[in-house]
């Protein structure tokens, strides 16, 4: 049996009692342009909370819902991804279930970042649409208390794909002028495993007059080497 309460910070906290144990689920409004894999046919519901509760009662893997407050249409969803077609405005607002509510709450910091999880990876991360050079990218992240993005696994690449909305953007690696590449904030060099995971074969052999820096490319889910003076959107994380 479910009881629910609404907190007016774009998040819904639902407390459930199962086998005498009180647990909590948090669904947060998402501004990501990703698609939600539908679990079943939509239905008419009276409220966002009722939509979420019904989804959780009906589907064990309910991890997202779309709710249209005008029409009352509720669509149950499981995982979200860049490859799933985004819903239209008529489908309503997307609410995502947070995996670790006590941790996820720290992402809601007014810095346009959100909690993202895929497989073994999770991050408080944001995509910023202003086109800047790599140098300005590093300064912009630092100015709001965030870091440039570091990628070590295929799961982290999927997180970048999920937030990308089809846009190439800066991530935090660069070349010092030779064949070596480093992560900007940690100062660590890319391992061979990282390089093989994120770059296509031969990509790291490219050189540019303005320096060699890294962008993420969602259409092939890899990183590419481009001129550091190029202007592009960027991503920052906590």
PDB file of C-alpha atoms in Angstrom:
ATOM      1  CA  UNK A   1       0.000   0.000   0.000  1.00  0.00           C
ATOM      2  CA  UNK A   2       1.350   3.401  -0.961  1.00  0.00           C
ATOM      3  CA  UNK A   3       1.046   6.782   0.701  1.00  0.00           C
ATOM      4  CA  UNK A   4       2.450   9.838  -1.034  1.00  0.00           C
ATOM      5  CA  UNK A   5       3.265  13.482  -0.374  1.00  0.00           C
ATOM      6  CA  UNK A   6       4.245  16.307  -2.706  1.00  0.00           C
ATOM      7  CA  UNK A   7       7.284  18.497  -2.100  1.00  0.00           C
ATOM      8  CA  UNK A   8       7.260  21.649  -4.208  1.00  0.00           C
ATOM      9  CA  UNK A   9      10.857  21.465  -5.421  1.00  0.00           C
ATOM     10  CA  UNK A  10      10.157  19.606  -8.667  1.00  0.00           C
ATOM     11  CA  UNK A  11      10.395  16.277  -6.824  1.00  0.00           C
ATOM     12  CA  UNK A  12       7.872  13.795  -5.493  1.00  0.00           C
ATOM     13  CA  UNK A  13       8.729  11.714  -2.428  1.00  0.00           C
ATOM     14  CA  UNK A  14       6.769   8.475  -2.154  1.00  0.00           C
ATOM     15  CA  UNK A  15       6.957   6.414   1.001  1.00  0.00           C
ATOM     16  CA  UNK A  16       6.086   2.743   0.755  1.00  0.00           C
ATOM     17  CA  UNK A  17       5.612   0.084   3.390  1.00  0.00           C
ATOM     18  CA  UNK A  18       6.725  -3.368   2.317  1.00  0.00           C
ATOM     19  CA  UNK A  19       6.960  -6.264   4.779  1.00  0.00           C
ATOM     20  CA  UNK A  20       6.756  -3.781   7.640  1.00  0.00           C
ATOM     21  CA  UNK A  21       9.703  -1.728   6.382  1.00  0.00           C
ATOM     22  CA  UNK A  22       9.335   1.929   5.409  1.00  0.00           C
ATOM     23  CA  UNK A  23      11.218   2.852   2.247  1.00  0.00           C
ATOM     24  CA  UNK A  24      11.310   5.999   0.142  1.00  0.00           C
ATOM     25  CA  UNK A  25      11.320   6.640  -3.590  1.00  0.00           C
ATOM     26  CA  UNK A  26      11.958  10.025  -5.182  1.00  0.00           C
ATOM     27  CA  UNK A  27      10.810  11.000  -8.675  1.00  0.00           C
ATOM     28  CA  UNK A  28      12.313  14.260  -9.921  1.00  0.00           C
ATOM     29  CA  UNK A  29      11.274  16.468 -12.831  1.00  0.00           C
ATOM     30  CA  UNK A  30      13.854  16.131 -15.604  1.00  0.00           C
ATOM     31  CA  UNK A  31      14.785  18.696 -18.238  1.00  0.00           C
ATOM     32  CA  UNK A  32      16.749  16.178 -20.302  1.00  0.00           C
ATOM     33  CA  UNK A  33      15.796  15.717 -23.946  1.00  0.00           C
ATOM     34  CA  UNK A  34      15.894  11.940 -23.739  1.00  0.00           C
ATOM     35  CA  UNK A  35      13.280   9.344 -24.537  1.00  0.00           C
ATOM     36  CA  UNK A  36      11.555   7.052 -22.067  1.00  0.00           C
ATOM     37  CA  UNK A  37      10.948   3.406 -22.927  1.00  0.00           C
ATOM     38  CA  UNK A  38       7.210   2.863 -22.366  1.00  0.00           C
ATOM     39  CA  UNK A  39       6.213  -0.058 -20.134  1.00  0.00           C
ATOM     40  CA  UNK A  40       2.610  -0.155 -21.327  1.00  0.00           C
ATOM     41  CA  UNK A  41      -0.340   1.828 -22.605  1.00  0.00           C
ATOM     42  CA  UNK A  42      -1.018   5.279 -21.071  1.00  0.00           C
ATOM     43  CA  UNK A  43      -4.061   5.967 -18.907  1.00  0.00           C
ATOM     44  CA  UNK A  44      -5.981   8.924 -17.491  1.00  0.00           C
ATOM     45  CA  UNK A  45      -4.938   9.916 -13.984  1.00  0.00           C
ATOM     46  CA  UNK A  46      -5.909  12.660 -11.579  1.00  0.00           C
ATOM     47  CA  UNK A  47      -2.460  13.896 -10.524  1.00  0.00           C
ATOM     48  CA  UNK A  48       1.289  13.474 -10.904  1.00  0.00           C
ATOM     49  CA  UNK A  49       1.514  11.649  -7.592  1.00  0.00           C
ATOM     50  CA  UNK A  50      -1.286   9.258  -8.520  1.00  0.00           C
ATOM     51  CA  UNK A  51       0.394   8.670 -11.888  1.00  0.00           C
ATOM     52  CA  UNK A  52       3.690   7.736 -10.210  1.00  0.00           C
ATOM     53  CA  UNK A  53       2.048   5.592  -7.520  1.00  0.00           C
ATOM     54  CA  UNK A  54      -0.022   3.666 -10.074  1.00  0.00           C
ATOM     55  CA  UNK A  55       3.075   3.075 -12.190  1.00  0.00           C
ATOM     56  CA  UNK A  56       4.982   1.734  -9.169  1.00  0.00           C
ATOM     57  CA  UNK A  57       2.070  -0.482  -8.133  1.00  0.00           C
ATOM     58  CA  UNK A  58       1.665  -1.861 -11.653  1.00  0.00           C
ATOM     59  CA  UNK A  59       5.275  -2.257 -12.777  1.00  0.00           C
ATOM     60  CA  UNK A  60       8.200  -3.442 -10.644  1.00  0.00           C
ATOM     61  CA  UNK A  61      10.616  -1.666 -12.996  1.00  0.00           C
ATOM     62  CA  UNK A  62       8.792   1.678 -13.071  1.00  0.00           C
ATOM     63  CA  UNK A  63      11.697   4.146 -13.239  1.00  0.00           C
ATOM     64  CA  UNK A  64      10.083   7.064 -15.077  1.00  0.00           C
ATOM     65  CA  UNK A  65       6.680   8.496 -15.956  1.00  0.00           C
ATOM     66  CA  UNK A  66       5.326  11.084 -18.362  1.00  0.00           C
ATOM     67  CA  UNK A  67       2.405  13.088 -17.008  1.00  0.00           C
ATOM     68  CA  UNK A  68       0.427  15.745 -18.869  1.00  0.00           C
ATOM     69  CA  UNK A  69      -1.225  17.984 -16.233  1.00  0.00           C
ATOM     70  CA  UNK A  70      -3.651  19.404 -18.823  1.00  0.00           C
ATOM     71  CA  UNK A  71      -5.017  16.153 -20.223  1.00  0.00           C
ATOM     72  CA  UNK A  72      -4.245  13.886 -17.246  1.00  0.00           C
ATOM     73  CA  UNK A  73      -2.536  11.323 -19.471  1.00  0.00           C
ATOM     74  CA  UNK A  74       0.015   9.190 -17.594  1.00  0.00           C
ATOM     75  CA  UNK A  75       2.569   7.074 -19.489  1.00  0.00           C
ATOM     76  CA  UNK A  76       4.621   4.511 -17.507  1.00  0.00           C
ATOM     77  CA  UNK A  77       8.293   4.166 -18.410  1.00  0.00           C
ATOM     78  CA  UNK A  78      11.378   2.185 -17.546  1.00  0.00           C
ATOM     79  CA  UNK A  79      14.842   3.402 -18.518  1.00  0.00           C
ATOM     80  CA  UNK A  80      15.570   6.568 -20.483  1.00  0.00           C
ATOM     81  CA  UNK A  81      18.140   6.958 -23.210  1.00  0.00           C
ATOM     82  CA  UNK A  82      19.235   9.115 -26.116  1.00  0.00           C
ATOM     83  CA  UNK A  83      18.289   6.319 -28.532  1.00  0.00           C
ATOM     84  CA  UNK A  84      14.653   6.192 -27.382  1.00  0.00           C
ATOM     85  CA  UNK A  85      12.539   8.811 -29.214  1.00  0.00           C
ATOM     86  CA  UNK A  86      11.835  11.833 -26.990  1.00  0.00           C
ATOM     87  CA  UNK A  87       8.200  12.421 -26.113  1.00  0.00           C
ATOM     88  CA  UNK A  88       6.389  15.469 -27.451  1.00  0.00           C
ATOM     89  CA  UNK A  89       4.980  18.227 -25.258  1.00  0.00           C
ATOM     90  CA  UNK A  90       1.582  16.529 -25.522  1.00  0.00           C
ATOM     91  CA  UNK A  91       3.024  13.503 -23.716  1.00  0.00           C
ATOM     92  CA  UNK A  92       3.765  15.674 -20.696  1.00  0.00           C
ATOM     93  CA  UNK A  93       6.584  16.216 -18.251  1.00  0.00           C
ATOM     94  CA  UNK A  94       9.199  13.529 -17.607  1.00  0.00           C
ATOM     95  CA  UNK A  95       9.798  12.411 -14.024  1.00  0.00           C
ATOM     96  CA  UNK A  96      12.782  10.150 -13.325  1.00  0.00           C
ATOM     97  CA  UNK A  97      13.219   7.887 -10.316  1.00  0.00           C
ATOM     98  CA  UNK A  98      16.387   8.801  -8.437  1.00  0.00           C
ATOM     99  CA  UNK A  99      18.588   5.853  -7.530  1.00  0.00           C
ATOM    100  CA  UNK A 100      20.050   7.333  -4.345  1.00  0.00           C
ATOM    101  CA  UNK A 101      17.755  10.108  -3.039  1.00  0.00           C
ATOM    102  CA  UNK A 102      20.066  11.245  -0.237  1.00  0.00           C
ATOM    103  CA  UNK A 103      22.939  11.565  -2.736  1.00  0.00           C
ATOM    104  CA  UNK A 104      20.871  12.768  -5.671  1.00  0.00           C
ATOM    105  CA  UNK A 105      19.492  15.721  -3.728  1.00  0.00           C
ATOM    106  CA  UNK A 106      22.952  17.310  -3.757  1.00  0.00           C
ATOM    107  CA  UNK A 107      22.688  17.612  -7.552  1.00  0.00           C
ATOM    108  CA  UNK A 108      19.803  20.083  -7.293  1.00  0.00           C
ATOM    109  CA  UNK A 109      22.133  23.007  -6.682  1.00  0.00           C
ATOM    110  CA  UNK A 110      20.868  25.611  -9.122  1.00  0.00           C
ATOM    111  CA  UNK A 111      23.829  24.960 -11.427  1.00  0.00           C
ATOM    112  CA  UNK A 112      21.787  23.264 -14.164  1.00  0.00           C
ATOM    113  CA  UNK A 113      23.059  19.811 -13.249  1.00  0.00           C
ATOM    114  CA  UNK A 114      21.085  16.642 -12.620  1.00  0.00           C
ATOM    115  CA  UNK A 115      21.711  13.133 -11.369  1.00  0.00           C
ATOM    116  CA  UNK A 116      22.442  10.697 -14.195  1.00  0.00           C
ATOM    117  CA  UNK A 117      23.057   6.970 -13.918  1.00  0.00           C
ATOM    118  CA  UNK A 118      23.853   4.249 -16.415  1.00  0.00           C
ATOM    119  CA  UNK A 119      25.103   0.812 -15.423  1.00  0.00           C
ATOM    120  CA  UNK A 120      27.954   1.165 -12.940  1.00  0.00           C
ATOM    121  CA  UNK A 121      28.395   4.921 -13.461  1.00  0.00           C
ATOM    122  CA  UNK A 122      26.557   7.882 -11.952  1.00  0.00           C
ATOM    123  CA  UNK A 123      27.215  11.613 -12.026  1.00  0.00           C
ATOM    124  CA  UNK A 124      25.809  15.002 -11.124  1.00  0.00           C
ATOM    125  CA  UNK A 125      26.320  16.502 -14.563  1.00  0.00           C
ATOM    126  CA  UNK A 126      25.030  19.278 -16.795  1.00  0.00           C
ATOM    127  CA  UNK A 127      25.199  20.322 -20.445  1.00  0.00           C
ATOM    128  CA  UNK A 128      25.675  24.033 -21.169  1.00  0.00           C
ATOM    129  CA  UNK A 129      24.632  25.302 -24.603  1.00  0.00           C
ATOM    130  CA  UNK A 130      26.856  28.397 -24.814  1.00  0.00           C
ATOM    131  CA  UNK A 131      29.573  27.888 -27.455  1.00  0.00           C
ATOM    132  CA  UNK A 132      33.023  28.499 -25.959  1.00  0.00           C
ATOM    133  CA  UNK A 133      36.664  27.520 -26.535  1.00  0.00           C
ATOM    134  CA  UNK A 134      38.265  24.758 -24.469  1.00  0.00           C
ATOM    135  CA  UNK A 135      40.044  27.310 -22.258  1.00  0.00           C
ATOM    136  CA  UNK A 136      36.782  29.128 -21.553  1.00  0.00           C
ATOM    137  CA  UNK A 137      35.150  25.754 -20.891  1.00  0.00           C
ATOM    138  CA  UNK A 138      37.582  24.934 -18.093  1.00  0.00           C
ATOM    139  CA  UNK A 139      37.164  28.415 -16.603  1.00  0.00           C
ATOM    140  CA  UNK A 140      33.360  28.335 -16.812  1.00  0.00           C
ATOM    141  CA  UNK A 141      33.127  25.043 -14.921  1.00  0.00           C
ATOM    142  CA  UNK A 142      35.508  26.273 -12.227  1.00  0.00           C
ATOM    143  CA  UNK A 143      33.597  29.553 -11.883  1.00  0.00           C
ATOM    144  CA  UNK A 144      30.477  27.705 -10.695  1.00  0.00           C
ATOM    145  CA  UNK A 145      32.324  25.226  -8.497  1.00  0.00           C
ATOM    146  CA  UNK A 146      32.211  22.301 -10.929  1.00  0.00           C
ATOM    147  CA  UNK A 147      34.777  20.224 -12.814  1.00  0.00           C
ATOM    148  CA  UNK A 148      35.309  19.342 -16.432  1.00  0.00           C
ATOM    149  CA  UNK A 149      34.021  15.886 -17.339  1.00  0.00           C
ATOM    150  CA  UNK A 150      36.249  12.828 -17.073  1.00  0.00           C
ATOM    151  CA  UNK A 151      35.297   9.593 -18.881  1.00  0.00           C
ATOM    152  CA  UNK A 152      36.765   6.179 -18.117  1.00  0.00           C
ATOM    153  CA  UNK A 153      34.082   3.663 -19.076  1.00  0.00           C
ATOM    154  CA  UNK A 154      31.518   2.824 -21.738  1.00  0.00           C
ATOM    155  CA  UNK A 155      28.792   3.407 -19.123  1.00  0.00           C
ATOM    156  CA  UNK A 156      29.984   7.003 -18.635  1.00  0.00           C
ATOM    157  CA  UNK A 157      29.869   7.482 -22.416  1.00  0.00           C
ATOM    158  CA  UNK A 158      26.200   6.448 -22.300  1.00  0.00           C
ATOM    159  CA  UNK A 159      25.528   9.091 -19.646  1.00  0.00           C
ATOM    160  CA  UNK A 160      27.030  11.695 -21.980  1.00  0.00           C
ATOM    161  CA  UNK A 161      24.894  10.397 -24.827  1.00  0.00           C
ATOM    162  CA  UNK A 162      21.775  10.607 -22.671  1.00  0.00           C
ATOM    163  CA  UNK A 163      22.305  14.306 -21.859  1.00  0.00           C
ATOM    164  CA  UNK A 164      23.610  15.349 -25.281  1.00  0.00           C
ATOM    165  CA  UNK A 165      20.372  16.044 -27.189  1.00  0.00           C
ATOM    166  CA  UNK A 166      22.388  15.168 -30.299  1.00  0.00           C
ATOM    167  CA  UNK A 167      24.988  17.900 -29.681  1.00  0.00           C
ATOM    168  CA  UNK A 168      28.792  17.578 -29.725  1.00  0.00           C
ATOM    169  CA  UNK A 169      30.340  19.160 -26.611  1.00  0.00           C
ATOM    170  CA  UNK A 170      33.602  19.597 -24.734  1.00  0.00           C
ATOM    171  CA  UNK A 171      34.850  17.044 -22.224  1.00  0.00           C
ATOM    172  CA  UNK A 172      37.893  17.556 -20.044  1.00  0.00           C
ATOM    173  CA  UNK A 173      40.855  15.983 -21.837  1.00  0.00           C
ATOM    174  CA  UNK A 174      43.607  17.661 -23.848  1.00  0.00           C
ATOM    175  CA  UNK A 175      47.104  17.091 -25.212  1.00  0.00           C
ATOM    176  CA  UNK A 176      50.118  18.788 -23.676  1.00  0.00           C
ATOM    177  CA  UNK A 177      51.636  19.161 -27.142  1.00  0.00           C
ATOM    178  CA  UNK A 178      53.016  15.693 -27.717  1.00  0.00           C
ATOM    179  CA  UNK A 179      51.193  12.384 -28.032  1.00  0.00           C
ATOM    180  CA  UNK A 180      50.171  12.371 -24.353  1.00  0.00           C
ATOM    181  CA  UNK A 181      46.639  13.245 -23.244  1.00  0.00           C
ATOM    182  CA  UNK A 182      45.552  14.359 -19.770  1.00  0.00           C
ATOM    183  CA  UNK A 183      42.367  14.944 -17.787  1.00  0.00           C
ATOM    184  CA  UNK A 184      42.246  18.658 -17.035  1.00  0.00           C
ATOM    185  CA  UNK A 185      41.077  18.700 -13.414  1.00  0.00           C
ATOM    186  CA  UNK A 186      42.807  15.598 -12.051  1.00  0.00           C
ATOM    187  CA  UNK A 187      46.001  16.098 -14.054  1.00  0.00           C
ATOM    188  CA  UNK A 188      46.103  12.353 -14.686  1.00  0.00           C
ATOM    189  CA  UNK A 189      47.149  11.008 -18.058  1.00  0.00           C
ATOM    190  CA  UNK A 190      44.627   8.941 -19.993  1.00  0.00           C
ATOM    191  CA  UNK A 191      45.253   5.246 -19.526  1.00  0.00           C
ATOM    192  CA  UNK A 192      45.426   2.994 -22.560  1.00  0.00           C
ATOM    193  CA  UNK A 193      42.124   1.436 -21.442  1.00  0.00           C
ATOM    194  CA  UNK A 194      40.443   4.864 -21.297  1.00  0.00           C
ATOM    195  CA  UNK A 195      41.836   5.837 -24.690  1.00  0.00           C
ATOM    196  CA  UNK A 196      40.670   2.596 -26.300  1.00  0.00           C
ATOM    197  CA  UNK A 197      37.233   2.980 -24.687  1.00  0.00           C
ATOM    198  CA  UNK A 198      36.440   6.536 -25.728  1.00  0.00           C
ATOM    199  CA  UNK A 199      38.367   7.125 -28.983  1.00  0.00           C
ATOM    200  CA  UNK A 200      38.023   5.489 -32.413  1.00  0.00           C
ATOM    201  CA  UNK A 201      41.200   3.906 -33.768  1.00  0.00           C
ATOM    202  CA  UNK A 202      43.714   6.518 -34.956  1.00  0.00           C
ATOM    203  CA  UNK A 203      41.790   9.489 -33.522  1.00  0.00           C
ATOM    204  CA  UNK A 204      44.549  10.474 -31.089  1.00  0.00           C
ATOM    205  CA  UNK A 205      47.020  10.934 -33.958  1.00  0.00           C
ATOM    206  CA  UNK A 206      45.289  14.143 -35.080  1.00  0.00           C
ATOM    207  CA  UNK A 207      47.051  17.481 -34.512  1.00  0.00           C
ATOM    208  CA  UNK A 208      45.757  21.050 -34.731  1.00  0.00           C
ATOM    209  CA  UNK A 209      47.444  24.458 -34.712  1.00  0.00           C
ATOM    210  CA  UNK A 210      45.317  25.677 -31.811  1.00  0.00           C
ATOM    211  CA  UNK A 211      46.049  22.628 -29.665  1.00  0.00           C
ATOM    212  CA  UNK A 212      44.431  19.224 -29.370  1.00  0.00           C
ATOM    213  CA  UNK A 213      41.358  18.948 -27.143  1.00  0.00           C
ATOM    214  CA  UNK A 214      38.520  16.477 -26.698  1.00  0.00           C
ATOM    215  CA  UNK A 215      34.866  16.664 -27.653  1.00  0.00           C
ATOM    216  CA  UNK A 216      32.163  14.084 -27.116  1.00  0.00           C
ATOM    217  CA  UNK A 217      30.192  13.049 -30.238  1.00  0.00           C
ATOM    218  CA  UNK A 218      26.798  11.473 -29.432  1.00  0.00           C
ATOM    219  CA  UNK A 219      26.023  10.131 -32.895  1.00  0.00           C
ATOM    220  CA  UNK A 220      28.792   7.535 -32.689  1.00  0.00           C
ATOM    221  CA  UNK A 221      29.119   7.626 -28.869  1.00  0.00           C
ATOM    222  CA  UNK A 222      32.854   8.347 -28.919  1.00  0.00           C
ATOM    223  CA  UNK A 223      35.239  11.227 -28.283  1.00  0.00           C
ATOM    224  CA  UNK A 224      37.063  13.107 -31.031  1.00  0.00           C
ATOM    225  CA  UNK A 225      40.146  15.320 -31.140  1.00  0.00           C
ATOM    226  CA  UNK A 226      39.490  18.884 -32.340  1.00  0.00           C
ATOM    227  CA  UNK A 227      41.218  22.265 -32.295  1.00  0.00           C
ATOM    228  CA  UNK A 228      41.097  23.744 -28.772  1.00  0.00           C
ATOM    229  CA  UNK A 229      40.104  27.136 -30.187  1.00  0.00           C
ATOM    230  CA  UNK A 230      36.901  25.724 -31.680  1.00  0.00           C
ATOM    231  CA  UNK A 231      33.688  27.017 -30.075  1.00  0.00           C
ATOM    232  CA  UNK A 232      31.311  24.363 -28.750  1.00  0.00           C
ATOM    233  CA  UNK A 233      28.845  23.644 -25.916  1.00  0.00           C
ATOM    234  CA  UNK A 234      30.356  22.038 -22.832  1.00  0.00           C
ATOM    235  CA  UNK A 235      29.640  19.745 -19.895  1.00  0.00           C
ATOM    236  CA  UNK A 236      30.523  20.132 -16.219  1.00  0.00           C
ATOM    237  CA  UNK A 237      30.067  17.784 -13.263  1.00  0.00           C
ATOM    238  CA  UNK A 238      30.423  17.741  -9.504  1.00  0.00           C
TER     239      UNK A 238
END
